[in-house]
């Protein structure tokens, strides 16, 4: 199976009973993850590609307890069911969402040469080491500290792009009278660039200080949506980041940083 199309930063193959996605990044002939991607973001990429194509139904996926809240928050429309009509097949640097009756051989998945992004061996190793250091419990983040409790409270808004319908005080998930706030509509994942800036490694926020030198800096974008507020998002790592005002971008789930030995995920922008 040759994956020649590109959607949301990954190589994609659509077929009547589902979708197959794989990483575009290659070290020689071997697939590897993008600098800010992993097996979880790849599964989310596959499910979002499946959903964009108009597929629907319950889905079965083998997922860890650590991954589950990230997946659920990222895909508010998803119905998980162990006996679901569709199954997520997770494989090295890729994932497929297919009807339960469909057969699938991950060994036959190949990314077309035109869709590949070549990775330098030294940079790839440096990035792996940087993430390992950032994830180590000995590492003390120099950025603003966000507790796990506060981080989890914001997952649906940050990953699922669920807008808030009104003011909340205190900002801990309830209204002033103690009632739960009404959930707002999901903001579209496609936006338009209003402004952008390129940060050199030395000028990046301190929570990115370990990886920024390997990446050569970060690109930050101010984007606006057809409805809802504007927002600031990082550009996804490893992809060409030459953007212009009025360019359209799609927001995808990627690693953002690590704190207290835990990965923090968020939405990042990729050119359409």
GROMACS .gro file of C-alpha atoms in nm:
model
  272
    1UNK     CA    1   0.000   0.000   0.000
    2UNK     CA    2   0.158   0.325  -0.119
    3UNK     CA    3   0.061   0.639   0.076
    4UNK     CA    4   0.099   0.930  -0.166
    5UNK     CA    5  -0.143   1.194  -0.034
    6UNK     CA    6  -0.060   1.441   0.244
    7UNK     CA    7  -0.311   1.563   0.503
    8UNK     CA    8  -0.245   1.744   0.830
    9UNK     CA    9   0.125   1.664   0.820
   10UNK     CA   10   0.099   1.288   0.764
   11UNK     CA   11   0.090   1.058   0.462
   12UNK     CA   12  -0.262   0.928   0.398
   13UNK     CA   13  -0.438   0.659   0.198
   14UNK     CA   14  -0.818   0.663   0.185
   15UNK     CA   15  -1.024   0.359   0.093
   16UNK     CA   16  -1.398   0.284   0.111
   17UNK     CA   17  -1.378   0.110   0.449
   18UNK     CA   18  -1.144   0.352   0.624
   19UNK     CA   19  -0.809   0.528   0.623
   20UNK     CA   20  -0.439   0.452   0.672
   21UNK     CA   21  -0.188   0.717   0.784
   22UNK     CA   22   0.188   0.705   0.840
   23UNK     CA   23   0.465   0.944   0.935
   24UNK     CA   24   0.625   1.135   0.648
   25UNK     CA   25   0.956   1.156   0.832
   26UNK     CA   26   1.226   0.914   0.720
   27UNK     CA   27   1.578   0.842   0.838
   28UNK     CA   28   1.720   0.689   0.521
   29UNK     CA   29   1.451   0.428   0.437
   30UNK     CA   30   1.318   0.390   0.791
   31UNK     CA   31   1.008   0.575   0.908
   32UNK     CA   32   1.045   0.781   1.226
   33UNK     CA   33   0.819   1.021   1.411
   34UNK     CA   34   0.818   1.396   1.360
   35UNK     CA   35   1.008   1.581   1.636
   36UNK     CA   36   0.687   1.647   1.832
   37UNK     CA   37   0.485   1.338   1.733
   38UNK     CA   38   0.450   0.991   1.885
   39UNK     CA   39   0.228   0.682   1.864
   40UNK     CA   40  -0.060   0.863   2.036
   41UNK     CA   41  -0.061   1.165   1.804
   42UNK     CA   42  -0.043   0.927   1.509
   43UNK     CA   43  -0.358   0.747   1.628
   44UNK     CA   44  -0.533   1.085   1.668
   45UNK     CA   45  -0.418   1.186   1.317
   46UNK     CA   46  -0.570   0.866   1.177
   47UNK     CA   47  -0.902   0.917   1.357
   48UNK     CA   48  -0.926   1.281   1.246
   49UNK     CA   49  -0.853   1.183   0.884
   50UNK     CA   50  -1.121   0.912   0.911
   51UNK     CA   51  -1.370   1.164   1.053
   52UNK     CA   52  -1.293   1.431   0.788
   53UNK     CA   53  -1.367   1.176   0.517
   54UNK     CA   54  -1.720   1.135   0.650
   55UNK     CA   55  -1.683   0.800   0.824
   56UNK     CA   56  -1.877   0.746   1.145
   57UNK     CA   57  -1.961   0.480   1.399
   58UNK     CA   58  -1.817   0.342   1.720
   59UNK     CA   59  -1.445   0.270   1.736
   60UNK     CA   60  -1.236   0.012   1.920
   61UNK     CA   61  -0.877   0.098   2.011
   62UNK     CA   62  -0.618  -0.048   2.246
   63UNK     CA   63  -0.495   0.246   2.449
   64UNK     CA   64  -0.317   0.299   2.779
   65UNK     CA   65  -0.463   0.480   3.078
   66UNK     CA   66  -0.210   0.758   3.023
   67UNK     CA   67  -0.321   0.804   2.663
   68UNK     CA   68  -0.697   0.779   2.715
   69UNK     CA   69  -0.770   1.129   2.854
   70UNK     CA   70  -0.564   1.288   2.575
   71UNK     CA   71  -0.748   1.091   2.305
   72UNK     CA   72  -1.093   1.156   2.451
   73UNK     CA   73  -1.031   1.529   2.498
   74UNK     CA   74  -0.889   1.567   2.146
   75UNK     CA   75  -1.184   1.397   1.974
   76UNK     CA   76  -1.510   1.503   2.147
   77UNK     CA   77  -1.714   1.344   1.867
   78UNK     CA   78  -1.556   0.997   1.914
   79UNK     CA   79  -1.755   0.701   2.050
   80UNK     CA   80  -1.528   0.436   2.202
   81UNK     CA   81  -1.657   0.079   2.220
   82UNK     CA   82  -1.457  -0.243   2.253
   83UNK     CA   83  -1.704  -0.405   2.012
   84UNK     CA   84  -1.714  -0.103   1.781
   85UNK     CA   85  -1.787  -0.124   1.410
   86UNK     CA   86  -1.441   0.017   1.331
   87UNK     CA   87  -1.099  -0.075   1.470
   88UNK     CA   88  -0.786   0.136   1.509
   89UNK     CA   89  -0.479  -0.062   1.404
   90UNK     CA   90  -0.168   0.091   1.561
   91UNK     CA   91   0.167   0.009   1.404
   92UNK     CA   92   0.518   0.153   1.400
   93UNK     CA   93   0.496   0.522   1.302
   94UNK     CA   94   0.144   0.489   1.168
   95UNK     CA   95  -0.218   0.393   1.232
   96UNK     CA   96  -0.523   0.275   1.040
   97UNK     CA   97  -0.896   0.307   1.111
   98UNK     CA   98  -1.086   0.037   0.924
   99UNK     CA   99  -1.411  -0.155   0.939
  100UNK     CA  100  -1.387  -0.445   1.180
  101UNK     CA  101  -1.424  -0.698   0.899
  102UNK     CA  102  -1.138  -0.550   0.693
  103UNK     CA  103  -0.799  -0.721   0.682
  104UNK     CA  104  -0.485  -0.512   0.728
  105UNK     CA  105  -0.113  -0.583   0.692
  106UNK     CA  106   0.102  -0.299   0.831
  107UNK     CA  107   0.413  -0.451   0.674
  108UNK     CA  108   0.277  -0.349   0.334
  109UNK     CA  109   0.250   0.022   0.419
  110UNK     CA  110   0.498   0.246   0.236
  111UNK     CA  111   0.514   0.625   0.204
  112UNK     CA  112   0.564   0.760  -0.148
  113UNK     CA  113   0.905   0.921  -0.195
  114UNK     CA  114   0.745   1.255  -0.292
  115UNK     CA  115   0.559   1.267   0.040
  116UNK     CA  116   0.863   1.200   0.258
  117UNK     CA  117   1.058   1.442   0.476
  118UNK     CA  118   1.422   1.340   0.519
  119UNK     CA  119   1.564   1.345   0.870
  120UNK     CA  120   1.928   1.402   0.960
  121UNK     CA  121   2.060   1.122   1.181
  122UNK     CA  122   2.243   1.353   1.422
  123UNK     CA  123   1.943   1.585   1.464
  124UNK     CA  124   1.709   1.289   1.516
  125UNK     CA  125   1.932   1.147   1.789
  126UNK     CA  126   1.968   1.489   1.952
  127UNK     CA  127   1.590   1.533   1.956
  128UNK     CA  128   1.535   1.191   2.116
  129UNK     CA  129   1.791   1.275   2.383
  130UNK     CA  130   1.633   1.618   2.439
  131UNK     CA  131   1.289   1.467   2.499
  132UNK     CA  132   1.438   1.205   2.733
  133UNK     CA  133   1.607   1.481   2.934
  134UNK     CA  134   1.293   1.694   2.941
  135UNK     CA  135   1.087   1.396   3.058
  136UNK     CA  136   1.330   1.295   3.331
  137UNK     CA  137   1.205   1.363   3.683
  138UNK     CA  138   1.539   1.527   3.759
  139UNK     CA  139   1.462   1.801   3.506
  140UNK     CA  140   1.310   2.111   3.662
  141UNK     CA  141   1.121   2.316   3.403
  142UNK     CA  142   1.213   2.682   3.402
  143UNK     CA  143   0.879   2.775   3.247
  144UNK     CA  144   0.554   2.866   3.421
  145UNK     CA  145   0.449   2.578   3.645
  146UNK     CA  146   0.114   2.419   3.565
  147UNK     CA  147  -0.006   2.150   3.805
  148UNK     CA  148  -0.149   1.825   3.672
  149UNK     CA  149  -0.490   1.916   3.818
  150UNK     CA  150  -0.508   2.247   3.634
  151UNK     CA  151  -0.368   2.087   3.319
  152UNK     CA  152  -0.635   1.814   3.318
  153UNK     CA  153  -0.914   2.069   3.374
  154UNK     CA  154  -0.816   2.245   3.051
  155UNK     CA  155  -0.778   1.938   2.829
  156UNK     CA  156  -1.116   1.963   2.656
  157UNK     CA  157  -1.070   2.330   2.571
  158UNK     CA  158  -0.707   2.298   2.466
  159UNK     CA  159  -0.726   1.972   2.267
  160UNK     CA  160  -1.094   1.948   2.170
  161UNK     CA  161  -1.114   2.322   2.093
  162UNK     CA  162  -1.435   2.350   2.296
  163UNK     CA  163  -1.522   2.715   2.347
  164UNK     CA  164  -1.638   2.853   2.681
  165UNK     CA  165  -1.995   2.989   2.674
  166UNK     CA  166  -1.954   3.248   2.948
  167UNK     CA  167  -1.743   3.372   3.238
  168UNK     CA  168  -1.646   3.125   3.509
  169UNK     CA  169  -1.531   3.218   3.858
  170UNK     CA  170  -1.347   3.072   4.030
  171UNK     CA  171  -1.187   2.915   3.719
  172UNK     CA  172  -1.198   2.557   3.843
  173UNK     CA  173  -1.476   2.406   3.636
  174UNK     CA  174  -1.784   2.559   3.801
  175UNK     CA  175  -1.992   2.876   3.790
  176UNK     CA  176  -2.021   3.119   4.082
  177UNK     CA  177  -2.334   2.937   4.205
  178UNK     CA  178  -2.156   2.600   4.199
  179UNK     CA  179  -2.328   2.472   3.885
  180UNK     CA  180  -2.132   2.325   3.598
  181UNK     CA  181  -2.081   2.555   3.298
  182UNK     CA  182  -2.252   2.480   2.970
  183UNK     CA  183  -2.012   2.347   2.710
  184UNK     CA  184  -1.971   2.567   2.407
  185UNK     CA  185  -1.938   2.468   2.045
  186UNK     CA  186  -1.618   2.320   1.910
  187UNK     CA  187  -1.411   2.579   1.725
  188UNK     CA  188  -1.316   2.470   1.370
  189UNK     CA  189  -0.969   2.321   1.330
  190UNK     CA  190  -0.897   2.534   1.021
  191UNK     CA  191  -0.788   2.893   1.074
  192UNK     CA  192  -0.625   3.187   0.893
  193UNK     CA  193  -0.288   3.340   0.983
  194UNK     CA  194  -0.314   3.699   1.108
  195UNK     CA  195   0.047   3.738   1.216
  196UNK     CA  196   0.349   3.523   1.289
  197UNK     CA  197   0.695   3.543   1.438
  198UNK     CA  198   1.005   3.328   1.425
  199UNK     CA  199   1.185   3.285   1.757
  200UNK     CA  200   1.553   3.197   1.757
  201UNK     CA  201   1.658   2.930   2.005
  202UNK     CA  202   1.797   3.184   2.252
  203UNK     CA  203   1.469   3.378   2.251
  204UNK     CA  204   1.231   3.085   2.301
  205UNK     CA  205   1.034   3.045   2.626
  206UNK     CA  206   1.237   2.859   2.885
  207UNK     CA  207   1.013   2.548   2.882
  208UNK     CA  208   1.143   2.484   2.530
  209UNK     CA  209   1.508   2.556   2.612
  210UNK     CA  210   1.621   2.193   2.580
  211UNK     CA  211   1.471   2.126   2.236
  212UNK     CA  212   1.478   2.472   2.076
  213UNK     CA  213   1.850   2.460   1.989
  214UNK     CA  214   1.798   2.128   1.808
  215UNK     CA  215   1.502   2.271   1.615
  216UNK     CA  216   1.680   2.596   1.537
  217UNK     CA  217   1.402   2.798   1.697
  218UNK     CA  218   1.022   2.799   1.694
  219UNK     CA  219   0.752   2.964   1.482
  220UNK     CA  220   0.451   3.112   1.661
  221UNK     CA  221   0.131   3.213   1.481
  222UNK     CA  222  -0.166   3.432   1.567
  223UNK     CA  223  -0.465   3.283   1.385
  224UNK     CA  224  -0.832   3.371   1.350
  225UNK     CA  225  -1.127   3.137   1.302
  226UNK     CA  226  -1.447   3.179   1.100
  227UNK     CA  227  -1.623   3.208   1.435
  228UNK     CA  228  -1.489   3.220   1.786
  229UNK     CA  229  -1.183   3.392   1.930
  230UNK     CA  230  -0.840   3.430   1.778
  231UNK     CA  231  -0.555   3.229   1.927
  232UNK     CA  232  -0.180   3.181   1.933
  233UNK     CA  233  -0.037   2.844   1.832
  234UNK     CA  234   0.308   2.705   1.767
  235UNK     CA  235   0.385   2.566   1.423
  236UNK     CA  236   0.434   2.188   1.422
  237UNK     CA  237   0.800   2.092   1.455
  238UNK     CA  238   1.000   1.957   1.163
  239UNK     CA  239   0.767   2.076   0.886
  240UNK     CA  240   0.847   2.369   0.655
  241UNK     CA  241   0.738   2.677   0.851
  242UNK     CA  242   0.745   2.947   0.583
  243UNK     CA  243   0.408   3.110   0.643
  244UNK     CA  244   0.245   3.427   0.514
  245UNK     CA  245  -0.040   3.639   0.642
  246UNK     CA  246  -0.378   3.498   0.525
  247UNK     CA  247  -0.238   3.146   0.482
  248UNK     CA  248  -0.480   2.875   0.597
  249UNK     CA  249  -0.362   2.631   0.862
  250UNK     CA  250  -0.503   2.319   1.024
  251UNK     CA  251  -0.458   2.253   1.395
  252UNK     CA  252  -0.324   1.909   1.488
  253UNK     CA  253  -0.244   1.741   1.819
  254UNK     CA  254   0.128   1.725   1.902
  255UNK     CA  255   0.358   1.715   2.201
  256UNK     CA  256   0.420   2.065   2.337
  257UNK     CA  257   0.649   2.016   2.637
  258UNK     CA  258   0.707   1.794   2.940
  259UNK     CA  259   0.674   1.883   3.307
  260UNK     CA  260   0.706   1.667   3.618
  261UNK     CA  261   0.792   1.370   3.398
  262UNK     CA  262   0.462   1.399   3.209
  263UNK     CA  263   0.407   1.490   2.846
  264UNK     CA  264   0.180   1.786   2.781
  265UNK     CA  265  -0.006   1.786   2.449
  266UNK     CA  266  -0.171   2.069   2.260
  267UNK     CA  267  -0.279   2.186   1.917
  268UNK     CA  268  -0.017   2.310   1.672
  269UNK     CA  269  -0.060   2.464   1.328
  270UNK     CA  270   0.028   2.318   0.988
  271UNK     CA  271  -0.017   2.482   0.649
  272UNK     CA  272  -0.304   2.343   0.444
   0.00000   0.00000   0.00000
